[in-house]
């Protein structure tokens, strides 16, 4: 069920930041392979490097050493504008803080990213309305009037409208009650399955982590898997 060839390979990665006169290593990954269409969780203590890892594998920041390759394309050999273009075509983000515009309707929030690629088609609008309906979100309601669960589901639809090849979710359920958290998580996993997208979810919630067959752990700046 995977997207042929769109796997992630990380080799010899090292990301450091300046700490006074010296450099401090934030993240070091000797080798990591994530298969195309794989669905997995990522856990780790606060400050362990989880968000940094998402920024690295999406090309928002680049490592000082090593390679990050998605489907044969090496992100850290691209220019900043090339990485921005790659991310816009292939990558969707879901954040804990929703990042919606309160004065816009749920529908307009979903359609907003599509404005950067040009004209929004009638088909785009119909699809956005249908996705919102499936997620139980009133399309014409102003975002500031939505419940927190509805806000997060609106943010999810905004990610899915572009049919990304990879979905990166950073603590997407942390501010939700259990019922809404499970609803968002199930919607994420179901969407990844139907899109045949790779899904990586950062979460500290043990109940959410049970939904994944594979869970990575970041500890002391290094990624490991259980039993390794």
C-alpha positions as a printed NumPy array, in Angstrom:
array([[  0.   ,   0.   ,   0.   ],
       [  3.012,   2.312,  -0.136],
       [  3.931,   4.988,  -2.636],
       [  6.595,   3.342,  -4.813],
       [ 10.029,   4.8  ,  -4.224],
       [  9.034,   7.499,  -1.732],
       [ 10.994,   6.13 ,   1.203],
       [ 13.137,   8.127,   3.638],
       [ 16.817,   7.332,   4.107],
       [ 18.88 ,   9.194,   6.695],
       [ 22.621,   8.552,   6.832],
       [ 25.302,  10.016,   9.093],
       [ 23.117,  12.942,  10.152],
       [ 24.449,  15.461,  12.653],
       [ 22.775,  18.728,  13.627],
       [ 24.542,  21.136,  15.967],
       [ 23.883,  24.596,  17.392],
       [ 26.303,  27.137,  18.783],
       [ 26.723,  27.018,  22.551],
       [ 29.076,  29.828,  23.5  ],
       [ 32.44 ,  29.237,  21.892],
       [ 31.646,  25.599,  21.108],
       [ 28.961,  23.614,  19.29 ],
       [ 26.355,  21.394,  20.924],
       [ 24.969,  18.374,  19.066],
       [ 21.162,  18.403,  19.141],
       [ 20.553,  15.352,  16.987],
       [ 22.72 ,  12.54 ,  15.651],
       [ 21.321,   9.737,  13.472],
       [ 23.728,   7.168,  12.062],
       [ 21.157,   5.322,   9.938],
       [ 17.374,   5.379,   9.596],
       [ 15.059,   3.972,   6.955],
       [ 11.325,   4.693,   6.825],
       [  9.47 ,   2.85 ,   4.1  ],
       [  7.134,   4.559,   1.655],
       [  3.614,   4.666,   3.087],
       [  4.749,   3.587,   6.558],
       [  2.78 ,   4.807,   9.593],
       [  4.804,   5.273,  12.779],
       [  5.089,   7.173,  16.039],
       [  7.972,   9.143,  17.524],
       [  8.381,   9.706,  21.263],
       [ 10.927,  11.336,  23.525],
       [ 11.289,  13.644,  26.495],
       [ 10.834,  17.395,  26.133],
       [ 13.894,  18.906,  24.463],
       [ 15.102,  15.562,  23.129],
       [ 15.069,  16.732,  19.506],
       [ 11.687,  15.522,  18.19 ],
       [ 10.643,  18.803,  16.588],
       [ 14.179,  19.33 ,  15.267],
       [ 13.976,  15.948,  13.577],
       [ 10.731,  16.921,  11.818],
       [ 12.336,  20.172,  10.639],
       [ 15.347,  18.273,   9.306],
       [ 13.444,  15.608,   7.374],
       [ 11.152,  18.241,   5.855],
       [ 14.03 ,  20.483,   4.796],
       [ 13.118,  23.429,   7.005],
       [ 16.624,  23.226,   8.445],
       [ 19.66 ,  21.393,   7.081],
       [ 22.215,  19.254,   8.945],
       [ 25.89 ,  20.092,   9.17 ],
       [ 26.693,  16.501,   8.207],
       [ 24.891,  13.581,   6.592],
       [ 22.139,  13.096,   4.031],
       [ 18.332,  13.151,   4.088],
       [ 16.889,  11.448,   1.016],
       [ 13.201,  11.144,   0.141],
       [ 12.508,   8.92 ,  -2.859],
       [ 15.966,   9.486,  -4.307],
       [ 15.933,  13.277,  -3.784],
       [ 18.541,  14.578,  -1.34 ],
       [ 17.026,  17.507,   0.567],
       [ 20.272,  18.903,   1.912],
       [ 21.704,  19.237,  -1.603],
       [ 18.811,  21.489,  -2.628],
       [ 18.745,  25.26 ,  -2.367],
       [ 16.365,  26.843,   0.136],
       [ 13.855,  27.688,  -2.596],
       [ 14.05 ,  24.148,  -3.986],
       [ 13.362,  22.733,  -0.525],
       [ 10.404,  25.093,  -0.119],
       [  9.035,  23.892,  -3.457],
       [  9.612,  20.232,  -2.529],
       [  7.854,  20.712,   0.801],
       [  4.88 ,  22.427,  -0.821],
       [  4.433,  19.552,  -3.263],
       [  5.068,  16.605,  -0.955],
       [  4.726,  17.443,   2.729],
       [  1.818,  18.245,   5.039],
       [  2.148,  19.423,   8.663],
       [ -0.292,  19.068,  11.541],
       [  0.539,  21.023,  14.698],
       [ -0.738,  21.076,  18.267],
       [ -1.674,  24.775,  18.072],
       [ -3.855,  24.39 ,  14.924],
       [ -2.544,  27.618,  13.247],
       [ -5.953,  28.668,  11.939],
       [ -7.064,  32.205,  11.117],
       [ -9.883,  32.898,  13.561],
       [-11.7  ,  35.434,  11.361],
       [-11.92 ,  33.013,   8.412],
       [-14.409,  30.178,   8.045],
       [-13.305,  26.577,   8.41 ],
       [-13.612,  26.194,   4.638],
       [-11.499,  29.275,   3.888],
       [ -8.82 ,  28.062,   6.307],
       [ -8.676,  24.741,   4.468],
       [ -8.468,  26.396,   1.044],
       [ -5.908,  29.04 ,   2.052],
       [ -2.75 ,  26.996,   1.27 ],
       [ -4.078,  26.316,  -2.234],
       [ -4.077,  30.034,  -3.005],
       [ -0.272,  29.929,  -3.107],
       [ -0.353,  27.636,  -6.123],
       [ -2.819,  29.817,  -8.019],
       [ -6.551,  29.758,  -8.646],
       [ -8.776,  27.597,  -6.43 ],
       [-10.961,  25.38 ,  -8.606],
       [-14.584,  24.46 ,  -8.01 ],
       [-13.377,  20.875,  -7.554],
       [-11.033,  21.996,  -4.768],
       [-13.921,  23.704,  -2.979],
       [-16.218,  20.694,  -3.302],
       [-13.506,  18.348,  -2.024],
       [-12.747,  20.622,   0.942],
       [-16.418,  20.805,   1.879],
       [-16.731,  17.024,   1.652],
       [-13.648,  16.421,   3.816],
       [-14.957,  18.855,   6.435],
       [-18.335,  17.118,   6.37 ],
       [-16.679,  13.731,   6.861],
       [-14.788,  15.155,   9.845],
       [-17.936,  16.665,  11.357],
       [-16.877,  20.302,  10.935],
       [-19.364,  23.005,   9.811],
       [-17.657,  24.479,   6.744],
       [-19.035,  28.02 ,   6.991],
       [-18.479,  28.511,  10.732],
       [-15.852,  31.064,  11.709],
       [-12.765,  29.246,  13.   ],
       [-12.73 ,  31.168,  16.287],
       [-16.18 ,  29.735,  17.075],
       [-15.225,  26.104,  16.539],
       [-14.571,  23.714,  19.419],
       [-10.959,  22.632,  19.955],
       [-11.712,  19.257,  18.418],
       [-13.285,  20.919,  15.384],
       [-10.282,  23.253,  15.079],
       [ -7.866,  20.343,  15.019],
       [ -9.963,  18.449,  12.483],
       [-10.074,  21.599,  10.314],
       [ -6.283,  21.765,  10.512],
       [ -6.179,  18.092,   9.498],
       [ -8.387,  18.697,   6.456],
       [ -6.101,  21.617,   5.484],
       [ -3.218,  19.127,   5.429],
       [ -5.136,  16.504,   3.438],
       [ -6.544,  18.824,   0.762],
       [ -3.166,  18.828,  -1.035],
       [ -2.885,  14.995,  -0.968],
       [  0.662,  15.028,   0.466],
       [  3.035,  12.088,   0.139],
       [  4.237,  12.54 ,   3.717],
       [  2.317,  13.812,   6.763],
       [  4.258,  15.069,   9.785],
       [  2.247,  15.624,  12.966],
       [  3.841,  17.332,  15.992],
       [  1.886,  16.526,  19.186],
       [ -1.406,  16.843,  17.26 ],
       [ -3.601,  15.613,  20.129],
       [ -1.843,  17.125,  23.157],
       [ -4.467,  19.827,  23.794],
       [ -7.494,  17.597,  23.166],
       [ -9.593,  15.441,  25.47 ],
       [ -9.338,  11.678,  25.   ],
       [-12.389,  11.363,  22.749],
       [-11.301,  14.113,  20.356],
       [ -7.687,  12.931,  20.48 ],
       [ -8.691,   9.438,  19.384],
       [-10.91 ,  10.874,  16.654],
       [ -8.076,  12.959,  15.24 ],
       [ -5.611,  10.072,  15.455],
       [ -7.97 ,   7.67 ,  13.714],
       [ -8.633,  10.271,  11.003],
       [ -4.879,  10.76 ,  10.513],
       [ -4.179,   7.049,  10.17 ],
       [ -7.196,   6.511,   7.897],
       [ -6.163,   9.445,   5.692],
       [ -2.59 ,   8.19 ,   5.419],
       [ -3.906,   4.767,   4.386],
       [ -6.146,   6.153,   1.649],
       [ -3.525,   8.61 ,   0.387],
       [ -0.827,   5.908,   0.653],
       [  1.169,   8.588,   2.466],
       [  3.989,   8.172,   4.96 ],
       [  2.802,   9.302,   8.41 ],
       [  5.081,  10.252,  11.313],
       [  3.371,  11.342,  14.529],
       [  5.287,  12.9  ,  17.426],
       [  3.457,  12.196,  20.672],
       [  4.146,  11.462,  24.333],
       [  0.695,   9.866,  24.788],
       [  1.086,   6.127,  25.407],
       [ -2.505,   5.482,  24.309],
       [ -1.839,   7.134,  20.956],
       [  1.428,   5.24 ,  20.509],
       [ -0.464,   1.939,  20.767],
       [ -2.005,   2.738,  17.379],
       [  1.358,   2.291,  15.635],
       [  3.144,  -0.912,  14.707],
       [  6.479,   0.902,  14.752],
       [  7.564,   3.469,  17.325],
       [ 10.862,   5.362,  17.306],
       [ 12.35 ,   6.913,  20.439],
       [ 14.642,   9.946,  20.61 ],
       [ 16.925,   9.79 ,  23.62 ],
       [ 19.978,  11.986,  24.217],
       [ 19.781,  13.22 ,  20.634],
       [ 19.815,   9.72 ,  19.141],
       [ 16.972,   7.781,  17.518],
       [ 16.516,   4.185,  18.525],
       [ 13.887,   1.475,  18.227],
       [ 12.739,  -0.981,  20.922],
       [ 15.038,  -3.972,  21.048],
       [ 17.921,  -2.197,  19.305]])
